[in-house]
Short mmCIF file of C-alpha atoms and ligand atoms in Angstrom, two decimals:
data_model
loop_
_atom_site.label_atom_id
_atom_site.label_comp_id
_atom_site.label_asym_id
_atom_site.label_seq_id
_atom_site.Cartn_x
_atom_site.Cartn_y
_atom_site.Cartn_z
CA MET A 249 -6.03 -7.82 -0.13
CA ASN A 250 -7.61 -6.96 3.10
CA THR A 251 -10.92 -7.19 4.69
CA GLN A 252 -12.04 -4.06 3.59
CA GLU A 253 -10.89 -4.42 0.07
CA SER A 254 -12.63 -7.75 -0.27
CA MET A 255 -15.94 -6.32 1.45
CA VAL A 256 -16.12 -3.56 -1.20
CA ASN A 257 -14.72 -5.67 -3.90
CA ALA A 258 -15.29 -9.32 -3.37
CA PHE A 259 -17.03 -11.17 -6.28
CA ILE A 260 -20.23 -12.04 -4.53
CA GLU A 261 -21.85 -15.30 -6.17
CA GLY A 262 -25.12 -14.39 -7.83
CA ALA A 263 -24.56 -10.62 -7.36
CA ALA A 264 -24.32 -10.12 -11.14
CA GLU A 265 -25.00 -12.14 -14.50
CA LEU A 266 -21.70 -13.62 -15.66
CA ASP A 267 -20.79 -14.68 -19.07
CA GLU A 268 -20.12 -18.46 -19.63
CA ALA A 269 -16.25 -18.11 -19.96
CA THR A 270 -16.01 -16.07 -16.69
CA ALA A 271 -18.33 -18.30 -14.79
CA SER A 272 -16.28 -21.50 -15.74
CA MET A 273 -13.00 -19.81 -15.11
CA ILE A 274 -14.31 -18.89 -11.55
CA ALA A 275 -15.55 -22.63 -10.93
CA GLU A 276 -12.14 -23.76 -12.26
CA ARG A 277 -10.25 -21.34 -9.93
CA LYS A 278 -12.14 -22.50 -6.81
CA ALA A 279 -11.63 -26.15 -7.75
CA LEU A 280 -7.92 -25.68 -8.19
CA LEU A 281 -6.92 -22.81 -5.82
CA GLY A 282 -9.33 -23.54 -3.06
CA PRO A 283 -11.69 -21.39 -1.07
CA ALA A 284 -9.16 -18.61 0.34
CA TYR A 285 -8.90 -16.58 -2.53
CA ARG A 286 -11.01 -13.53 -3.33
CA LEU A 287 -11.69 -11.97 -6.60
CA MET A 288 -12.46 -8.39 -7.30
CA TYR A 289 -15.59 -6.69 -8.60
CA GLU A 290 -19.30 -8.19 -9.00
CA ARG A 291 -18.26 -8.92 -12.60
CA PRO A 292 -14.59 -10.46 -12.14
CA LEU A 293 -12.03 -9.54 -14.67
CA HIS A 294 -9.73 -11.50 -16.63
CA PHE A 295 -6.55 -9.76 -18.08
CA VAL A 296 -4.00 -11.07 -20.35
CA ARG A 297 -1.85 -8.19 -21.06
CA GLY A 298 -0.70 -4.79 -19.40
CA GLU A 299 1.01 -1.89 -20.95
CA GLY A 300 1.55 1.73 -19.15
CA VAL A 301 -1.52 2.59 -17.27
CA TRP A 302 -3.56 -0.08 -19.20
CA LEU A 303 -4.90 -3.63 -19.04
CA TYR A 304 -6.23 -5.56 -21.53
CA ASP A 305 -8.94 -8.71 -21.42
CA PRO A 306 -8.88 -11.52 -23.92
CA GLU A 307 -11.23 -9.48 -26.47
CA GLY A 308 -8.78 -6.73 -26.44
CA ASN A 309 -10.83 -4.19 -24.48
CA ALA A 310 -8.66 -1.64 -22.51
CA TYR A 311 -9.14 -0.70 -18.81
CA LEU A 312 -7.53 2.28 -17.14
CA ASP A 313 -5.72 1.20 -14.23
CA ALA A 314 -6.14 3.71 -11.36
CA TYR A 315 -5.49 1.22 -8.63
CA ASN A 316 -2.35 -1.13 -8.95
CA ASN A 317 0.66 0.11 -7.11
CA VAL A 318 2.95 -2.63 -7.69
CA THR A 319 3.27 -1.60 -11.34
CA SER A 320 3.96 1.84 -10.15
CA ILE A 321 6.08 3.07 -13.05
CA GLY A 322 3.21 1.57 -15.53
CA HIS A 323 2.66 -2.23 -16.75
CA CYS A 324 5.63 -3.91 -18.20
CA HIS A 325 7.78 -1.06 -18.44
CA PRO A 326 10.31 -1.79 -21.26
CA LYS A 327 13.37 -0.65 -19.00
CA VAL A 328 12.37 -3.15 -16.36
CA VAL A 329 11.54 -5.87 -18.86
CA GLU A 330 14.88 -5.66 -20.45
CA ALA A 331 16.91 -5.43 -17.27
CA ILE A 332 15.07 -8.53 -16.01
CA ARG A 333 15.75 -10.45 -19.36
CA GLU A 334 19.18 -9.37 -19.59
CA GLN A 335 20.32 -10.46 -16.01
CA VAL A 336 18.43 -13.77 -15.90
CA GLY A 337 20.03 -14.65 -18.98
CA VAL A 338 23.72 -13.74 -17.32
CA LEU A 339 23.47 -14.77 -13.65
CA ALA A 340 20.78 -15.50 -11.13
CA THR A 341 22.59 -16.08 -7.79
CA ASN A 342 21.82 -14.92 -4.17
CA THR A 343 23.53 -12.87 -1.30
CA ARG A 344 25.79 -15.87 -0.20
CA TYR A 345 28.16 -14.71 -3.10
CA LEU A 346 29.66 -11.44 -3.62
CA HIS A 347 27.87 -9.58 -6.41
CA GLY A 348 28.10 -5.72 -7.26
CA GLY A 349 24.23 -5.29 -8.22
CA VAL A 350 23.42 -5.88 -4.73
CA LEU A 351 25.76 -3.32 -3.31
CA SER A 352 25.11 -0.59 -6.14
CA TYR A 353 21.45 -0.76 -5.56
CA ALA A 354 21.75 -0.71 -1.79
CA ARG A 355 23.95 2.35 -2.08
CA ARG A 356 21.56 4.30 -4.45
CA LEU A 357 18.44 3.05 -2.32
CA LEU A 358 20.18 4.27 1.08
CA ALA A 359 20.97 7.58 -0.74
CA THR A 360 17.23 8.48 -0.64
CA MET A 361 16.73 7.77 3.09
CA PRO A 362 17.83 9.93 6.20
CA SER A 363 21.51 9.59 6.90
CA GLU A 364 20.74 7.86 10.03
CA VAL A 365 19.28 4.83 8.04
CA GLU A 366 22.49 3.01 6.95
CA HIS A 367 21.67 -0.70 6.16
CA LEU A 368 19.54 -2.35 3.65
CA MET A 369 18.35 -6.14 3.98
CA PHE A 370 16.50 -7.81 1.16
CA THR A 371 13.35 -10.06 1.50
CA CYS A 372 10.90 -11.04 -1.47
CA THR A 373 7.54 -9.57 -0.06
CA GLY A 374 6.05 -6.81 2.06
CA SER A 375 4.95 -9.30 4.54
CA ASP A 376 8.43 -10.77 4.69
CA ALA A 377 9.82 -7.39 5.43
CA ASN A 378 7.58 -6.74 8.17
CA ASP A 379 8.05 -9.95 9.87
CA LEU A 380 11.84 -9.39 9.53
CA ALA A 381 11.42 -5.66 10.93
CA VAL A 382 9.55 -7.28 14.02
CA ARG A 383 12.17 -9.59 14.79
CA ILE A 384 15.03 -6.87 14.57
CA ALA A 385 12.92 -4.65 16.73
CA GLN A 386 11.99 -7.23 19.27
CA ALA A 387 15.75 -8.35 19.49
CA HIS A 388 16.74 -4.68 19.77
CA THR A 389 14.26 -3.53 22.63
CA GLY A 390 13.89 -6.76 24.37
CA GLY A 391 10.13 -6.04 24.29
CA LYS A 392 7.17 -7.90 22.45
CA GLY A 393 4.46 -5.18 22.51
CA ILE A 394 3.12 -3.77 19.40
CA VAL A 395 0.73 -0.80 18.60
CA VAL A 396 -1.14 -0.47 15.31
CA THR A 397 -4.07 1.39 13.89
CA GLU A 398 -7.27 -0.56 14.19
CA THR A 399 -7.78 -1.04 10.35
CA ALA A 400 -4.09 -1.79 9.68
CA TYR A 401 -2.66 -4.22 7.07
CA HIS A 402 0.76 -5.29 7.36
CA GLY A 403 0.72 -8.77 5.78
CA ILE A 404 0.18 -12.45 6.07
CA THR A 405 2.82 -14.34 7.93
CA GLN A 406 1.78 -15.79 11.27
CA ALA A 407 3.59 -12.90 13.41
CA VAL A 408 2.63 -10.25 10.92
CA SER A 409 -1.22 -11.36 10.61
CA GLU A 410 -1.44 -11.02 14.40
CA PHE A 411 -0.89 -7.23 14.12
CA SER A 412 -3.06 -6.68 10.91
CA PRO A 413 -6.52 -6.19 12.15
CA SER A 414 -7.82 -5.60 8.73
CA LEU A 415 -7.74 -9.18 7.95
CA GLY A 416 -10.99 -9.41 10.02
CA GLU A 417 -12.43 -11.41 12.70
CA ASN A 418 -10.91 -14.89 11.81
CA VAL A 419 -7.50 -13.62 12.28
CA ASN A 420 -6.70 -13.26 16.05
CA LEU A 421 -4.65 -10.23 17.13
CA GLY A 422 -1.72 -11.35 19.43
CA VAL A 423 -2.21 -10.72 23.32
CA HIS A 424 0.96 -8.37 22.66
CA VAL A 425 -0.95 -6.21 20.33
CA ARG A 426 -2.78 -2.89 20.84
CA THR A 427 -4.96 -0.93 18.30
CA VAL A 428 -5.47 2.59 18.40
CA PRO A 429 -8.25 4.45 15.98
CA ALA A 430 -7.17 5.91 12.63
CA PRO A 431 -5.84 9.37 12.42
CA ASP A 432 -9.49 10.35 11.14
CA SER A 433 -8.87 13.95 9.94
CA TYR A 434 -12.36 14.06 8.68
CA ARG A 435 -13.84 13.58 11.95
CA SER A 436 -11.37 14.59 14.58
CA GLY A 437 -10.63 18.13 16.03
CA ASN A 438 -6.78 17.91 16.65
CA VAL A 439 -5.61 14.68 14.63
CA ALA A 440 -2.06 15.00 16.28
CA GLU A 441 -3.20 15.39 19.86
CA GLU A 442 -5.98 12.88 19.64
CA PHE A 443 -3.54 10.19 17.75
CA THR A 444 -0.53 10.77 20.34
CA ALA A 445 -2.91 10.30 23.14
CA ALA A 446 -4.21 7.13 21.58
CA VAL A 447 -0.73 5.74 21.12
CA GLU A 448 0.23 6.75 24.54
CA ALA A 449 -2.81 4.84 26.00
CA ALA A 450 -2.25 1.80 24.10
CA ILE A 451 1.53 1.91 25.39
CA ALA A 452 0.46 2.41 29.18
CA ASP A 453 -2.25 -0.50 28.65
CA LEU A 454 0.65 -2.83 27.37
CA GLN A 455 2.75 -1.93 30.35
CA ARG A 456 -0.11 -2.33 32.58
CA HIS A 457 -0.20 -5.85 31.26
CA GLY A 458 3.33 -6.55 32.03
CA ILE A 459 4.12 -6.36 28.17
CA LYS A 460 7.31 -4.18 27.34
CA PRO A 461 6.67 -2.22 24.14
CA ALA A 462 8.75 -3.06 21.28
CA LEU A 463 7.42 -1.16 18.38
CA PHE A 464 4.75 1.28 16.92
CA ILE A 465 4.13 0.41 12.90
CA CYS A 466 2.19 2.32 10.60
CA ASP A 467 1.90 2.74 6.88
CA GLY A 468 2.70 6.04 5.65
CA LEU A 469 -0.56 7.01 4.34
CA PHE A 470 -2.84 4.73 6.38
CA ALA A 471 -4.16 3.18 3.32
CA SER A 472 -6.29 0.45 4.89
CA ASP A 473 -7.59 2.68 7.66
CA GLY A 474 -9.14 5.06 4.83
CA VAL A 475 -6.13 7.06 3.49
CA PHE A 476 -5.28 9.65 5.97
CA ASP A 477 -2.45 11.98 5.02
CA GLY A 478 -2.51 14.93 7.28
CA PRO A 479 -1.97 17.39 8.66
CA ALA A 480 1.79 16.61 7.72
CA GLY A 481 3.83 16.24 10.97
CA PHE A 482 0.96 14.68 13.19
CA LEU A 483 3.13 11.25 13.59
CA LYS A 484 5.69 12.76 15.74
CA GLY A 485 3.82 12.69 18.80
CA ALA A 486 3.26 8.87 18.50
CA VAL A 487 6.86 8.19 17.40
CA ASP A 488 8.11 10.16 20.61
CA ALA A 489 5.78 8.32 22.75
CA ILE A 490 6.95 4.71 21.66
CA ARG A 491 10.62 5.59 21.70
CA ALA A 492 10.02 7.05 25.51
CA ALA A 493 8.53 3.82 26.30
CA GLY A 494 11.66 1.86 25.02
CA GLY A 495 10.18 0.99 21.79
CA VAL A 496 11.04 1.73 18.06
CA TYR A 497 9.01 3.13 14.90
CA ILE A 498 8.84 1.11 11.83
CA ALA A 499 7.66 2.79 8.91
CA ASP A 500 5.55 0.65 6.48
CA GLU A 501 6.36 2.01 3.13
CA VAL A 502 5.07 -0.80 1.23
CA GLN A 503 2.12 1.43 -0.10
CA SER A 504 3.54 5.01 0.33
CA GLY A 505 7.21 4.59 -0.67
CA PHE A 506 8.78 4.98 -4.04
CA GLY A 507 7.42 8.36 -4.85
CA ARG A 508 3.97 7.54 -4.48
CA THR A 509 3.18 10.76 -2.23
CA GLY A 510 4.71 12.94 -5.04
CA GLU A 511 6.52 15.17 -2.28
CA ALA A 512 9.20 12.68 -1.56
CA MET A 513 10.49 9.31 -2.13
CA TRP A 514 9.04 8.09 1.22
CA GLY A 515 5.78 8.65 3.20
CA PHE A 516 7.36 9.18 6.46
CA GLN A 517 9.41 12.19 4.99
CA ARG A 518 6.01 14.04 5.14
CA HIS A 519 5.89 13.95 9.06
CA GLY A 520 9.28 15.12 9.68
CA VAL A 521 10.34 11.95 11.44
CA VAL A 522 13.16 9.52 11.15
CA PRO A 523 12.07 6.00 11.40
CA ASP A 524 14.19 3.22 13.17
CA LEU A 525 13.13 0.89 10.47
CA VAL A 526 11.46 1.27 7.10
CA THR A 527 9.99 -1.67 5.15
CA MET A 528 9.23 -1.53 1.61
CA GLY A 529 7.89 -3.84 -1.34
CA LYS A 530 5.09 -3.65 -3.89
CA PRO A 531 6.45 -1.01 -6.35
CA MET A 532 10.17 -1.62 -5.59
CA GLY A 533 10.42 -4.20 -8.72
CA ASN A 534 7.47 -3.08 -10.65
CA GLY A 535 6.03 -6.63 -10.72
CA PHE A 536 9.01 -8.57 -9.97
CA PRO A 537 9.19 -9.78 -6.38
CA VAL A 538 11.57 -7.73 -4.24
CA ALA A 539 11.29 -6.11 -0.98
CA GLY A 540 13.47 -5.12 2.13
CA VAL A 541 14.06 -3.40 5.37
CA ALA A 542 16.04 -0.28 5.85
CA ALA A 543 17.37 0.08 9.34
CA ARG A 544 19.45 2.32 11.43
CA ALA A 545 22.82 0.68 12.25
CA GLU A 546 22.26 0.35 16.09
CA LEU A 547 19.09 -1.59 15.48
CA LEU A 548 20.98 -4.50 13.67
CA ALA A 549 23.63 -4.73 16.37
CA GLU A 550 21.52 -7.29 18.56
CA PHE A 551 19.98 -9.19 15.79
CA GLY A 552 23.21 -9.46 13.86
CA LYS A 553 24.74 -11.05 16.70
CA LYS A 554 22.27 -13.78 17.10
CA ALA A 555 20.97 -14.21 13.38
CA ARG A 556 22.41 -15.55 10.55
CA TYR A 557 20.12 -14.16 7.98
CA PHE A 558 19.86 -15.57 4.55
CA ASN A 559 16.65 -15.15 2.21
CA THR A 560 17.15 -17.53 -0.77
CA PHE A 561 15.70 -15.01 -3.34
CA GLY A 562 15.82 -11.92 -1.21
CA GLY A 563 18.11 -9.65 -3.03
CA ASN A 564 19.09 -12.13 -5.78
CA ALA A 565 20.77 -10.48 -8.85
CA VAL A 566 17.53 -10.60 -11.03
CA ALA A 567 15.64 -8.83 -8.33
CA VAL A 568 18.16 -6.07 -7.91
CA ALA A 569 18.42 -5.59 -11.53
CA ALA A 570 14.68 -5.14 -11.66
CA ALA A 571 14.60 -2.72 -8.63
CA SER A 572 17.61 -0.57 -10.19
CA ALA A 573 15.81 -0.24 -13.23
CA VAL A 574 12.67 1.05 -11.34
CA LEU A 575 14.91 3.72 -9.56
CA ASP A 576 16.31 4.84 -12.94
CA VAL A 577 12.85 5.31 -14.45
CA ILE A 578 11.54 7.11 -11.32
CA GLU A 579 14.60 9.60 -11.98
CA GLU A 580 14.34 9.64 -15.59
CA GLU A 581 10.76 10.13 -16.02
CA ASN A 582 10.63 12.72 -13.32
CA LEU A 583 7.63 10.69 -11.65
CA LEU A 584 7.75 12.34 -8.26
CA GLU A 585 6.74 15.62 -10.18
CA ASN A 586 4.21 13.70 -12.19
CA ALA A 587 2.58 12.39 -9.06
CA ARG A 588 2.52 15.72 -7.68
CA THR A 589 1.01 17.51 -10.52
CA ILE A 590 -1.32 14.70 -11.74
CA GLY A 591 -2.22 14.40 -8.16
CA LEU A 592 -3.50 17.77 -7.60
CA HIS A 593 -5.36 17.85 -10.93
CA LEU A 594 -7.34 14.67 -10.00
CA ARG A 595 -8.07 16.02 -6.60
CA GLN A 596 -9.22 19.25 -8.43
CA GLY A 597 -11.51 17.43 -10.55
CA PHE A 598 -13.00 15.21 -7.42
CA GLU A 599 -13.38 18.68 -5.64
CA ALA A 600 -15.87 19.69 -8.54
CA LEU A 601 -17.53 16.53 -8.49
CA ALA A 602 -18.08 16.91 -4.88
CA ARG A 603 -19.84 20.44 -5.29
CA THR A 604 -22.65 18.70 -7.05
CA HIS A 605 -22.57 15.19 -5.34
CA PRO A 606 -23.52 15.28 -1.66
CA CYS A 607 -22.20 11.61 -1.26
CA ILE A 608 -18.61 12.86 -1.36
CA GLY A 609 -18.01 13.70 2.13
CA ASP A 610 -14.40 14.35 2.23
CA LEU A 611 -11.26 14.39 -0.33
CA ARG A 612 -7.74 13.22 1.17
CA GLY A 613 -4.34 11.78 -0.06
CA ALA A 614 -1.18 12.94 -1.30
CA GLY A 615 0.41 12.78 -4.76
CA LEU A 616 -1.29 9.63 -6.57
CA PHE A 617 -2.91 8.24 -3.81
CA LEU A 618 -6.18 9.71 -3.09
CA GLY A 619 -9.12 8.58 -0.82
CA VAL A 620 -12.58 9.81 -1.53
CA GLU A 621 -14.80 9.36 1.71
CA ILE A 622 -18.46 8.24 0.67
CA VAL A 623 -21.32 9.24 3.23
CA SER A 624 -24.88 9.14 3.30
CA ASP A 625 -25.41 12.11 5.35
CA ARG A 626 -22.73 15.10 5.24
CA ALA A 627 -23.91 16.63 8.15
CA ARG A 628 -23.55 13.46 10.33
CA LYS A 629 -20.72 12.23 8.05
CA THR A 630 -22.35 8.80 8.05
CA PRO A 631 -20.29 6.15 6.12
CA ASP A 632 -21.99 4.67 3.12
CA GLY A 633 -20.09 1.57 2.19
CA ALA A 634 -22.88 0.15 0.17
CA THR A 635 -22.89 3.45 -2.40
CA ALA A 636 -18.85 3.25 -2.32
CA THR A 637 -19.32 -0.41 -3.48
CA ARG A 638 -21.87 0.55 -6.18
CA ILE A 639 -19.28 3.37 -7.45
CA ILE A 640 -16.43 0.76 -7.61
CA ASN A 641 -18.41 -1.56 -9.70
CA GLY A 642 -19.82 1.05 -11.79
CA LEU A 643 -16.48 2.43 -12.61
CA ARG A 644 -15.50 -1.24 -13.42
CA ASP A 645 -18.41 -1.19 -15.89
CA GLU A 646 -16.75 1.93 -17.36
CA ASN A 647 -13.43 0.18 -17.95
CA VAL A 648 -11.77 2.12 -15.06
CA LEU A 649 -10.49 0.46 -12.08
CA ILE A 650 -10.23 1.58 -8.28
CA SER A 651 -10.81 -0.15 -5.15
CA GLY A 652 -12.02 0.65 -1.59
CA CYS A 653 -10.95 0.80 1.99
CA ALA A 654 -11.77 1.99 5.49
CA LYS A 655 -13.38 0.34 8.48
CA ALA A 656 -16.73 0.76 6.83
CA ALA A 657 -15.54 0.09 3.39
CA ASN A 658 -16.48 3.52 2.21
CA VAL A 659 -13.50 5.15 0.96
CA LEU A 660 -12.59 4.98 -2.60
CA LYS A 661 -8.95 4.07 -2.88
CA ILE A 662 -7.47 5.74 -6.09
CA ARG A 663 -3.74 5.04 -6.52
CA PRO A 664 -2.94 5.06 -10.24
CA PRO A 665 0.45 4.26 -11.73
CA LEU A 666 2.79 7.09 -11.42
CA VAL A 667 2.91 7.64 -15.16
CA PHE A 668 -0.62 8.47 -15.19
CA SER A 669 -1.05 11.64 -17.61
CA ARG A 670 -3.45 14.48 -17.46
CA GLU A 671 -5.66 12.90 -20.08
CA ASN A 672 -5.87 9.61 -18.02
CA ALA A 673 -7.03 11.80 -14.99
CA ASP A 674 -9.57 13.53 -16.96
CA GLU A 675 -10.99 10.28 -18.22
CA LEU A 676 -11.05 8.85 -14.70
CA ILE A 677 -12.69 12.43 -13.35
CA ALA A 678 -15.33 12.22 -16.20
CA LYS A 679 -16.19 8.63 -15.75
CA LEU A 680 -16.38 9.01 -12.11
CA GLY A 681 -18.86 11.92 -12.68
CA ARG A 682 -20.86 9.59 -14.89
CA VAL A 683 -21.23 6.88 -12.32
CA LEU A 684 -22.25 9.36 -9.68
CA GLN A 685 -24.79 10.99 -11.86
CA ARG A 686 -26.39 7.51 -12.59
CA LEU A 687 -26.61 6.68 -8.95
CA SER A 688 -27.99 10.00 -7.79
N1 PMP B 1486 2.29 -3.62 4.25
C1 PMP B 1486 1.41 -2.92 3.61
C2 PMP B 1486 0.83 -1.57 3.92
C3 PMP B 1486 0.64 -3.51 2.45
O1 PMP B 1486 -0.20 -2.73 1.86
C4 PMP B 1486 0.77 -4.89 2.12
C5 PMP B 1486 0.23 -5.26 0.93
N2 PMP B 1486 -1.02 -4.97 0.59
C6 PMP B 1486 1.82 -5.47 2.78
C7 PMP B 1486 2.68 -4.66 3.81
C8 PMP B 1486 2.25 -6.80 2.42
O2 PMP B 1486 2.97 -6.94 1.24
P1 PMP B 1486 3.07 -8.30 0.52
O3 PMP B 1486 1.57 -8.71 0.00
O4 PMP B 1486 3.87 -8.11 -0.49
O5 PMP B 1486 3.38 -9.59 1.57
#
């Protein structure tokens, strides 16, 4: 969870009356897990079971999940559960032995990528994937410099936290890192031009300080920056700029991958660009830890010469069984199409709400990843993080889960499982309408 999410959703002591069971569990958690963890919502939730788009608390109350994108094909999808159960009962070894599962998965996954992207390496988490991608990029380019957006989140390792500005003031950005403003289509006159110019300026600043640029990395939908989807194609200038400076483009598909946009399997495809490296994770195993880095062949030449890559759990037989089942379900249940049509339906519902609720300043997103920007003054486009927080907590009280993002924590982040139905979407729209009505 990044700073914006924690600012929006963190459990703030004393913010709400808590029942005894919740209060005691929070105290125990603090005592056992220490102070670094954060909870979501003013009244934190305790879940014991998940199924499809629903999460259940100990009393059996159902919550509509419009937020969790790890369990992207639905909580506890029976096909994934069965694939894991079967494989873990047969063999759970690693990539130091020959195994057909990892090969058939790599072949299938790479078939969803542009033909230039020829290899797939396995990790366990998105952070782990980005950490590896940076090592590869730095080995290939001989540079160190990194360009990211100013509220980006890419993960938790030492190297990756140094270019994850959304972690907040307590995490220092590396001296080799430059940030650029988010491609804010709500406020910018020409996103493509302004974003390209900002990336060019960041590259020039690195060079001025004697730092050779290695890479530009961005999330396919700029999730932590506030969900910026368009106009499609605006990334091309930034990608050209980093390549002209000898660096590479890493597409972080941890959030935007695996059909989330409804238009294509990968978020970068909306921009008509071919990445040098693609990182992925979260929905890849629908809850089972599996992540990876896909790469153009020439990118791996230098790294492969020097490194002997082994990741104990990355690409293990059980992980690839789970990941294969996820690909099966995306195809069998036609989930890209569902993300597209239900995403559109949700957007139309939010558009209708925006007509009567002036606090909705802007609607953005692609497929089943939507951002609703909350403002206090439409004419001035003034971010209103406090109202966004009230909406998120208000929906929680209506048994609907969403979250927030952006620098000012004022963008509702709506990212339901790809199996969301029209009926689920209507419930979300109606309950959002009710919360907005109550707040107005
Ligand atoms: N990149 C992006 C865009 C992410 O959203 C996240 C997780 N929120 C990560 C990387 C890190 O993934 P993980 O938590 O699996 O390490």
